[in-house]
Short mmCIF file of C-alpha atoms in Angstrom, two decimals:
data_model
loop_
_atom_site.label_atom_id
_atom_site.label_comp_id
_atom_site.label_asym_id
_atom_site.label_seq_id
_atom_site.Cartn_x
_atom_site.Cartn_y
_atom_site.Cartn_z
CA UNK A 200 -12.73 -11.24 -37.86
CA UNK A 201 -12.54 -7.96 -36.50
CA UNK A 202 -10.26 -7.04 -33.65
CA UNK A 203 -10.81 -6.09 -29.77
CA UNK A 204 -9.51 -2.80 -28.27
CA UNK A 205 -9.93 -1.30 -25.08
CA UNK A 206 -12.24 2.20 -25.53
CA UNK A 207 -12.70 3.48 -22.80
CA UNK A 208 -11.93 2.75 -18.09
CA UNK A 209 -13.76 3.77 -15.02
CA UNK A 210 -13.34 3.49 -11.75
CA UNK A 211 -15.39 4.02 -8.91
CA UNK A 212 -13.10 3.67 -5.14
CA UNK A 213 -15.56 4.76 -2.33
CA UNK A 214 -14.23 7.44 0.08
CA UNK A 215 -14.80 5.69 3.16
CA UNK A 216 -11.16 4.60 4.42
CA UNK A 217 -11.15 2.17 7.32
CA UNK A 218 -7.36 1.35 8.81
CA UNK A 219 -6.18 -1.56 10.40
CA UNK A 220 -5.74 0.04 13.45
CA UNK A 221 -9.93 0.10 13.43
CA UNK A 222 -10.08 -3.13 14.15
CA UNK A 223 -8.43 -3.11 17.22
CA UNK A 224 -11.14 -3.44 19.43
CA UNK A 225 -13.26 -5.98 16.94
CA UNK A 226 -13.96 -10.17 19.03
CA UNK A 227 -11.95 -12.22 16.72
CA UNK A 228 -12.81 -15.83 17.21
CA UNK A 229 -10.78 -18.93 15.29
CA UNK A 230 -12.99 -21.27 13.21
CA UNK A 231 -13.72 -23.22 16.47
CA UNK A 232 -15.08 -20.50 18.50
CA UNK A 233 -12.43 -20.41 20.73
CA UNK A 234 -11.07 -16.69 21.08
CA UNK A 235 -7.12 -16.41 20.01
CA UNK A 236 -4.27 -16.30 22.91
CA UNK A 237 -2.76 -13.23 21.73
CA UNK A 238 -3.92 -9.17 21.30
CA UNK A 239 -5.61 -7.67 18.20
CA UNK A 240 -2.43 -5.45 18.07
CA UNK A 241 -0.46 -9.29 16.82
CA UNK A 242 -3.31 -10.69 14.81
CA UNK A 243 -3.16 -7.26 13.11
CA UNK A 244 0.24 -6.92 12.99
CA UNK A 245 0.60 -10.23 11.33
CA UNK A 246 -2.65 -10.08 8.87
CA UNK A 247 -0.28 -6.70 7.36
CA UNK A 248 3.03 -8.57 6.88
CA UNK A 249 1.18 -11.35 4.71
CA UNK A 250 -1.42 -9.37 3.16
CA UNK A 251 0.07 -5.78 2.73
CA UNK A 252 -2.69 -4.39 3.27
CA UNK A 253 -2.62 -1.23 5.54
CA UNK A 254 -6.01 0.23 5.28
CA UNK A 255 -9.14 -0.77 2.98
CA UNK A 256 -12.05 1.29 1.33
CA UNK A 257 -15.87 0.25 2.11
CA UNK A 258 -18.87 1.86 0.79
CA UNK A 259 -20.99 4.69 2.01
CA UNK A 260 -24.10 3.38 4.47
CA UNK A 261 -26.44 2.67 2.11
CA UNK A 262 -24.60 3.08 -0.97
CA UNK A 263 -25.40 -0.33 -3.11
CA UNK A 264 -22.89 -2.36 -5.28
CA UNK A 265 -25.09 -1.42 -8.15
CA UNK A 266 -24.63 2.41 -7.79
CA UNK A 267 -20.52 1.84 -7.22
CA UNK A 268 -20.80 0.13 -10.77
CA UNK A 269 -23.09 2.77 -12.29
CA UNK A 270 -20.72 5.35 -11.45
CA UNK A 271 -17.29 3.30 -12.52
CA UNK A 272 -20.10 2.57 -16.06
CA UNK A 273 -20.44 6.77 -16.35
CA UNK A 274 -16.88 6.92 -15.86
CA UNK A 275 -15.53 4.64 -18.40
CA UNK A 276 -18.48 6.10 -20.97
CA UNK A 277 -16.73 10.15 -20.38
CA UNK A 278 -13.30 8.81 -21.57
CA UNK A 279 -14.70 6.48 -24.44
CA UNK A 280 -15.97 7.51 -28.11
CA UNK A 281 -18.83 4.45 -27.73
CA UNK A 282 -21.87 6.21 -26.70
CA UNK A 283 -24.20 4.81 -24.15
CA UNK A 284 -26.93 4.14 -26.43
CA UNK A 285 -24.38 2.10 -28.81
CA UNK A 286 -23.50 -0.66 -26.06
CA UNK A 287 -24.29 -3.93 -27.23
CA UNK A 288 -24.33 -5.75 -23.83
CA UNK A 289 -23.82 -4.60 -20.14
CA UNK A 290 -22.10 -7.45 -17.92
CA UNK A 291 -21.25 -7.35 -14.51
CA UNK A 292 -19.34 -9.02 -12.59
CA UNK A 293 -20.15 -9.74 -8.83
CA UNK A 294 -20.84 -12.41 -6.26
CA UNK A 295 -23.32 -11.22 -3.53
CA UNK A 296 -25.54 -8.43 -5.81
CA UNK A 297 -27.09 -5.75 -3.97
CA UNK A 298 -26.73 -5.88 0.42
CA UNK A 299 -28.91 -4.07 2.56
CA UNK A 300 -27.04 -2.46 5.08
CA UNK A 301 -27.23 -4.61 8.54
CA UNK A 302 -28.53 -7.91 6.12
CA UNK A 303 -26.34 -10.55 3.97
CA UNK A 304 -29.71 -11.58 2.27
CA UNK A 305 -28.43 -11.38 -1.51
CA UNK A 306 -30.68 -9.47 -3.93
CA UNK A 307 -29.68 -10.42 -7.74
CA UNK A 308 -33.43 -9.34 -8.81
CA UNK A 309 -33.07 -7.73 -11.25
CA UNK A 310 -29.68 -8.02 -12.21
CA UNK A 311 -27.24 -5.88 -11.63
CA UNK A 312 -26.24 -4.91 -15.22
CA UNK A 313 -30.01 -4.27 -15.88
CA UNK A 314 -30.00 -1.65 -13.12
CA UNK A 315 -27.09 -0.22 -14.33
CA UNK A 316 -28.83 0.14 -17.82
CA UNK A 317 -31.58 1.79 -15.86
CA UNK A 318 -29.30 4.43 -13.90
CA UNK A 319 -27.73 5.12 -17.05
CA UNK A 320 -30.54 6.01 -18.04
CA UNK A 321 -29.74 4.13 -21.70
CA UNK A 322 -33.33 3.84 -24.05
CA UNK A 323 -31.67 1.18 -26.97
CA UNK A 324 -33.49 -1.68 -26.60
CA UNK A 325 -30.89 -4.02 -27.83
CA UNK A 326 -28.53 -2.94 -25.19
CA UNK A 327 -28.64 -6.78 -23.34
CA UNK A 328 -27.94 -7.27 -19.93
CA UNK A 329 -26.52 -9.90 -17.39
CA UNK A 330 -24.23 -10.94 -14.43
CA UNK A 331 -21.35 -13.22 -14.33
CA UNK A 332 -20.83 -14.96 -10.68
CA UNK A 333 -17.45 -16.46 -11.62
CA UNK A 334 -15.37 -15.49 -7.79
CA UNK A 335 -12.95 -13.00 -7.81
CA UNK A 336 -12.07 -14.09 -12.22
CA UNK A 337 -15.28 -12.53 -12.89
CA UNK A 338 -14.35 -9.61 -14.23
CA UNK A 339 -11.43 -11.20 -16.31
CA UNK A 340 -13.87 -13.92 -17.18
CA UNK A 341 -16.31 -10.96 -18.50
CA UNK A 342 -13.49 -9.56 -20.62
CA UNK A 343 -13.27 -12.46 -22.11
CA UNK A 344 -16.70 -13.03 -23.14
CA UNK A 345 -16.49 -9.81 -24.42
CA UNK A 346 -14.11 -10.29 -26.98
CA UNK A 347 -15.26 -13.28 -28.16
CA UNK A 348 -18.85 -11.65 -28.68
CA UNK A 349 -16.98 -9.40 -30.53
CA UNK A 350 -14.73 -11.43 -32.37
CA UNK A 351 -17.91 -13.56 -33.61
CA UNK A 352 -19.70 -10.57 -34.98
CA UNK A 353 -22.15 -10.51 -32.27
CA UNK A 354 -21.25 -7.49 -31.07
CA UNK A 355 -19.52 -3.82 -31.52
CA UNK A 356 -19.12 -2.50 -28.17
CA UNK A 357 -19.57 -4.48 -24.62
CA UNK A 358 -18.91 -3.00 -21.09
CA UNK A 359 -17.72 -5.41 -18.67
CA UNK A 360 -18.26 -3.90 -15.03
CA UNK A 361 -16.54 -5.73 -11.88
CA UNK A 362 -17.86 -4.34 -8.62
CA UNK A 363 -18.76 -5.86 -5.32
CA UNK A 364 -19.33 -4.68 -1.39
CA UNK A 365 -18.20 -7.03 0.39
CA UNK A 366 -17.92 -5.31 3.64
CA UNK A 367 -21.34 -6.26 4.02
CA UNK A 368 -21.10 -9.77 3.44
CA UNK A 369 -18.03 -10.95 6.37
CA UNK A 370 -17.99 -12.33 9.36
CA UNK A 371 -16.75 -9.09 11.17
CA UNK A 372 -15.25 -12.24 13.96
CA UNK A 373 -13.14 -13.41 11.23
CA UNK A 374 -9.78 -11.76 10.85
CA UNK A 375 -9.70 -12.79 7.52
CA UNK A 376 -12.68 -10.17 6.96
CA UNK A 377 -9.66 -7.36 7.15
CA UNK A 378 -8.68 -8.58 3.38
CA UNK A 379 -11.93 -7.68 1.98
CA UNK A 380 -13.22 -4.14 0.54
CA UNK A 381 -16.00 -2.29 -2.09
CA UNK A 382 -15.46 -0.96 -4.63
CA UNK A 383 -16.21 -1.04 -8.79
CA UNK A 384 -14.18 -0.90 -12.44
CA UNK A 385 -15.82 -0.37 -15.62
CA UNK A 386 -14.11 -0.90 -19.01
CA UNK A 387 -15.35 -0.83 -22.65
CA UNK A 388 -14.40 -3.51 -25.20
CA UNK A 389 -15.14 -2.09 -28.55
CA UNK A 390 -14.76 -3.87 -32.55
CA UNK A 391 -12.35 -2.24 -34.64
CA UNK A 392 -10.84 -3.44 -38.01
CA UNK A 393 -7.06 -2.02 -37.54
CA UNK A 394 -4.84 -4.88 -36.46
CA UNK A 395 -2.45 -2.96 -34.35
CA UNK A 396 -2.77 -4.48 -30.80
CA UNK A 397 -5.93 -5.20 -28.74
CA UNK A 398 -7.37 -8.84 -27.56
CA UNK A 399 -4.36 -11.70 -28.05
CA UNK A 400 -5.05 -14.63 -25.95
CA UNK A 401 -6.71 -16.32 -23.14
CA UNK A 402 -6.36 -19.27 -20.57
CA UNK A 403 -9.04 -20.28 -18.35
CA UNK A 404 -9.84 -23.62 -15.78
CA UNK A 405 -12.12 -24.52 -13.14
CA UNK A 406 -11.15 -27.36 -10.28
CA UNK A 407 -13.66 -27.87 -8.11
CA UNK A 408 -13.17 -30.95 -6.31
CA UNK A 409 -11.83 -30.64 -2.98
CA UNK A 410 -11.42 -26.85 -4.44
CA UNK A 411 -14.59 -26.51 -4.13
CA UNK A 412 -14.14 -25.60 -0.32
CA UNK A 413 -11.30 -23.39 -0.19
CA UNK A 414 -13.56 -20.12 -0.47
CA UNK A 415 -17.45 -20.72 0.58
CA UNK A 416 -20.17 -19.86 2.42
CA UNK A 417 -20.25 -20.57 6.60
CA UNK A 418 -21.46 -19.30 9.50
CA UNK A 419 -19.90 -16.84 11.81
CA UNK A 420 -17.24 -17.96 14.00
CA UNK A 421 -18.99 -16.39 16.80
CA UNK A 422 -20.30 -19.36 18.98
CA UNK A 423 -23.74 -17.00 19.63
CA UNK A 424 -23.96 -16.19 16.06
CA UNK A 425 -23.55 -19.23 14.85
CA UNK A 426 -26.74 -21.12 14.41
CA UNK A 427 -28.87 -17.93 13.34
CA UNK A 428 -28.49 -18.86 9.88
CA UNK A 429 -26.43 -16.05 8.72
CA UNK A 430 -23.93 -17.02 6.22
CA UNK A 431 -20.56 -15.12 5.61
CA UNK A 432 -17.29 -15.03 3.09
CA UNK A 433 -15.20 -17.77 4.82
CA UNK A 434 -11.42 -19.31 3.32
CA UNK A 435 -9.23 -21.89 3.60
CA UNK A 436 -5.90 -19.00 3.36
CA UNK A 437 -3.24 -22.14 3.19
CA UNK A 438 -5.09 -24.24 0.78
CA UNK A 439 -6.07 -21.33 -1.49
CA UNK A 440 -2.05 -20.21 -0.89
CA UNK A 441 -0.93 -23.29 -1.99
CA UNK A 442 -3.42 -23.82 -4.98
CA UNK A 443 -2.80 -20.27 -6.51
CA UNK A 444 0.79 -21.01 -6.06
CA UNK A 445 0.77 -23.96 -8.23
CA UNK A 446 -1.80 -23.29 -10.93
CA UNK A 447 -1.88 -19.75 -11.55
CA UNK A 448 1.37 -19.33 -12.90
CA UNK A 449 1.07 -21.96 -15.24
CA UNK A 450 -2.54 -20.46 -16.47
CA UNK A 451 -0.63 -17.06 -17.49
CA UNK A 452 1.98 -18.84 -19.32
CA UNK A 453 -0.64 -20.84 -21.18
CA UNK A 454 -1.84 -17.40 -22.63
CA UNK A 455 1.28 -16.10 -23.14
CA UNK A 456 2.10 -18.84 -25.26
CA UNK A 457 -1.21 -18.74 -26.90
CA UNK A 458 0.04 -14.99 -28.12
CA UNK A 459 3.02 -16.30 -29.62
CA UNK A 460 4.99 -14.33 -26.63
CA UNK A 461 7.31 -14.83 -24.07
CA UNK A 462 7.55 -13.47 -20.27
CA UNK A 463 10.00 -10.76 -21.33
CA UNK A 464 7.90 -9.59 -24.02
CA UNK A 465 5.27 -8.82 -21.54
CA UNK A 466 5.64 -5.00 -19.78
CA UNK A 467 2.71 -5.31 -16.92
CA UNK A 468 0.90 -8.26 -15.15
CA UNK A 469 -2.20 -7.17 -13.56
CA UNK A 470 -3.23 -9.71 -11.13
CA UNK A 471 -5.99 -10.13 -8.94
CA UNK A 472 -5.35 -7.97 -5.53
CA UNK A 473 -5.66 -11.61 -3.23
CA UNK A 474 -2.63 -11.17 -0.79
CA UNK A 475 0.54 -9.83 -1.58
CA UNK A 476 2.72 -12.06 -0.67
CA UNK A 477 0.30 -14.47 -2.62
CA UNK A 478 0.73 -12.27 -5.77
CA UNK A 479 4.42 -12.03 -5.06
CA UNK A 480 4.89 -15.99 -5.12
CA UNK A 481 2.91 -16.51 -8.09
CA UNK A 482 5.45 -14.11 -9.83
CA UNK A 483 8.31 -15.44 -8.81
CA UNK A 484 6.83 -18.95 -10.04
CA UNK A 485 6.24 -17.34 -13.14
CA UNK A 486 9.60 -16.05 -13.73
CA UNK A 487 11.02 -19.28 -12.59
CA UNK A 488 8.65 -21.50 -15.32
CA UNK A 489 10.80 -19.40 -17.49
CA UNK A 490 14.11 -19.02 -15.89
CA UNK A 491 14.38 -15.76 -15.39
CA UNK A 492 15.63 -13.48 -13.15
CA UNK A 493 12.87 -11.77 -11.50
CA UNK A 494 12.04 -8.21 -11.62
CA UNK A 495 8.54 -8.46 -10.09
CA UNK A 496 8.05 -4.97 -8.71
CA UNK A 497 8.19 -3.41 -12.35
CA UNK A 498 6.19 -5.97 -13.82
CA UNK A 499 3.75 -6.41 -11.10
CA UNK A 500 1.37 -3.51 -10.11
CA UNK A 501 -0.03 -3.67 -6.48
CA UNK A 502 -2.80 -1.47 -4.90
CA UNK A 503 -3.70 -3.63 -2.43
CA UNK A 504 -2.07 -1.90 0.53
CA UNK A 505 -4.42 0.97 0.20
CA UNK A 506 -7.55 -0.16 -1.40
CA UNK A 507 -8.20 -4.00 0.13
CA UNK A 508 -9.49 -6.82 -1.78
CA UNK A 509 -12.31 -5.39 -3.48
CA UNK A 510 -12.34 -8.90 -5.81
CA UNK A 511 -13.87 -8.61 -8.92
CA UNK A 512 -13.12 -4.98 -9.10
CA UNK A 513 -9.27 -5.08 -8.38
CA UNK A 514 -8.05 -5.46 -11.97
CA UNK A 515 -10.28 -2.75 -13.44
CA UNK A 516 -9.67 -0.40 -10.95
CA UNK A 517 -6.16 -0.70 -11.32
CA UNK A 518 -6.19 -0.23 -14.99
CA UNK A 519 -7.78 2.87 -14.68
CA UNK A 520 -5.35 4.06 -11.98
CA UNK A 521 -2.38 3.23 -14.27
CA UNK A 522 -3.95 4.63 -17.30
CA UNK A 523 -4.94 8.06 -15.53
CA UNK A 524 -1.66 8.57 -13.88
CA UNK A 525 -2.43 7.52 -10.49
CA UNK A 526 -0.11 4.46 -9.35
CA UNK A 527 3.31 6.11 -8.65
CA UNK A 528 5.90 4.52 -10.63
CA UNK A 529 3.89 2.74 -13.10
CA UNK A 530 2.58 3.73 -16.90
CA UNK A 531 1.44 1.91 -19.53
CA UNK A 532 2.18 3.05 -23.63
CA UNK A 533 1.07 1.68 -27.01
CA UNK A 534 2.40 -1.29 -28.00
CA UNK A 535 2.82 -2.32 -24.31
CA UNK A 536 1.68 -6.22 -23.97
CA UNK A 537 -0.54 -6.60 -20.55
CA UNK A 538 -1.67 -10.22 -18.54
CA UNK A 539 -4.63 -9.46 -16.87
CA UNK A 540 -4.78 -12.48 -14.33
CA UNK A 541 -6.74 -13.93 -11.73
CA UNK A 542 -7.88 -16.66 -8.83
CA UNK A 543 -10.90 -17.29 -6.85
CA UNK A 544 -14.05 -19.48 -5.05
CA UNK A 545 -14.95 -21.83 -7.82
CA UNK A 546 -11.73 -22.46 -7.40
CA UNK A 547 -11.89 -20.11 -10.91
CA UNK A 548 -8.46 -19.65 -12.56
CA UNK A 549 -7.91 -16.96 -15.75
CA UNK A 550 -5.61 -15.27 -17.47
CA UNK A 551 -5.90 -13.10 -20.67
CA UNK A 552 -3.25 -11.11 -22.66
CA UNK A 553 -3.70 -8.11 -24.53
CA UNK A 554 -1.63 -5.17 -26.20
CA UNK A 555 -2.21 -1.51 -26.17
CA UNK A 556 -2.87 0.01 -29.78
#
């Protein structure tokens, strides 16, 4: 069975910043159309001190989700000895496919790894193409695929491409649509027969009972915009606080365990860029499953505060940050053991563990 490294990660973060103070004059209406009793200046003020976040990056007008991942694909291919024409599969991870700018209407025709192909301009016939719509875990959930494609003999090299724009999928009423932001990661999953490091583990569960609802589909909050038919990101924050809380930590310890490790053998946890208070909690969980002492700043990377949730692309694009030298205070070295971790709408739960060659 040969073994899964990492060859090859490529980001693309769009230039457009947008600050929290831009909302400021934004008609925020609760979920029963009634507008709040207090300012912008407290909602915003209070959306920072749970989330973190401070400012958010959204696409050029125009720019599609599928160019944000070709570019983050070019990337990862220009610091990678896999050629483009020896891919083996293209996946993608996303949830609303290519927006028009001004219309949510969802365009997954073709998909979005097949365009990707095509921008890449790739001729190999056997390079296969499709999407994963797994939440926010897609791209995790992709990874994982990956390797076991690999693993199986299937395949020698897969990319595995989260991106997303989901500034043009909320309910700009919503406060919650301040958490959300564009952006793509690309990384390249690639056979190899040495042993040393690469692919160790994974955990991965679905609930979707009353789960189901915690992160859907609805219609703006906006009493006029309402009943048009429109349908936006909408969340259940306390229910999805309270699920993550409970669930995810056990998921990474699940693949921990499967890799014969424990927490301190771990050196980074790259978790899904949700909330960061969210993130915070589920570390300290973690640490106490264990009973340890917790040291989650070291462990925990965070680029939520300036990039937004950008869902399925948060974990790649943070990778490639790390590995290029561009998230102050944090590095990653062979034989380092990384959790790449994450929650979302499904309600989708994963985890998977790998070690740097």
């Amino acid at each position: 069975m040969p073994n899964v490294i990492i060859n090859g990660v490529g980001s693309c973060i769009p230039d457009r910043i947008v600050k929290n103070e831009d909302f400021l004059n934004h008609e925020f209406y609760q979920e029963n159309g009634e507008p709040f009793a207090y300012t912008n200046e407290v909602i915003i003020k209070k959306f920072e001190q749970i989330t973190g976040i401070k400012e958010r990056r959204y696409a050029a007008k125009g720019q599609l989700c599928s160019e944000l991942a070709s570019i983050a694909a070019s990337r990862a291919l220009e610091n990678s000895t896999v050629s483009k024409e020896e891919l083996d599969y293209i996946i993608v991870a996303h949830n609303f496919g290519d927006l028009d700018e001004g219309s949510n209407r969802i365009d997954m025709m073709p998909s979005l790894a097949a365009k990707v192909k095509h921008n890449l301009a790739i001729e190999n016939p056997a390079t296969s193409c499709y999407d994963i719509i797994f939440g926010c875990p897609g791209w995790v959930q992709g990874a994982i695929q990956a390797t076991q494609m690999i693993r199986c003999g299937d395949a020698r090299a897969v990319m595995v491409i989260g991106a997303e724009t989901l500034s043009k999928i909320v309910d700009k009423h919503d406060r919650d649509s301040m958490i959300f932001a564009d952006g793509a990661g690309a990384v390249i999953f690639q056979a190899t027969q040495n042993q040393t490091g690469g692919f160790l583990s994974q955990a991965s569960r679905t609930d979707a009972s009353v789960e189901l609802q915690y992160l859907a589909m609805g219609p703006s909050y906006k009493p006029e915009l309402s009943a048009n038919g429109n349908k936006f990101i909408k969340m259940k924050g306390r229910k999805i606080y309270e699920y993550a809380l409970i669930n995810v930590a056990e998921a990474i310890k699940s693949a921990i365990e499967k890799a014969n490790l424990d927490l301190n053998d771990i050196d980074k946890v790259l978790i899904h860029q949700a909330n960061e208070k969210m993130d915070e909690a589920i570390l300290l969980k973690l640490y106490k499953l264990y009973g340890y002492e917790p040291d989650v700043n070291q462990l925990m990377p965070m680029t939520i505060n300036k990039l937004g949730n950008s869902s399925v692309a948060t974990i790649p694009t943070m990778l490639d940050l790390i590995l290029k030298g561009k998230l102050k205070g944090h590095e990653i070295k062979s034989g380092d053991h990384l959790v790449f971790a994450s929650v979302g709408a499904g309600m989708h739960i994963n985890a998977m563990v790998y070690q740097m060659p």
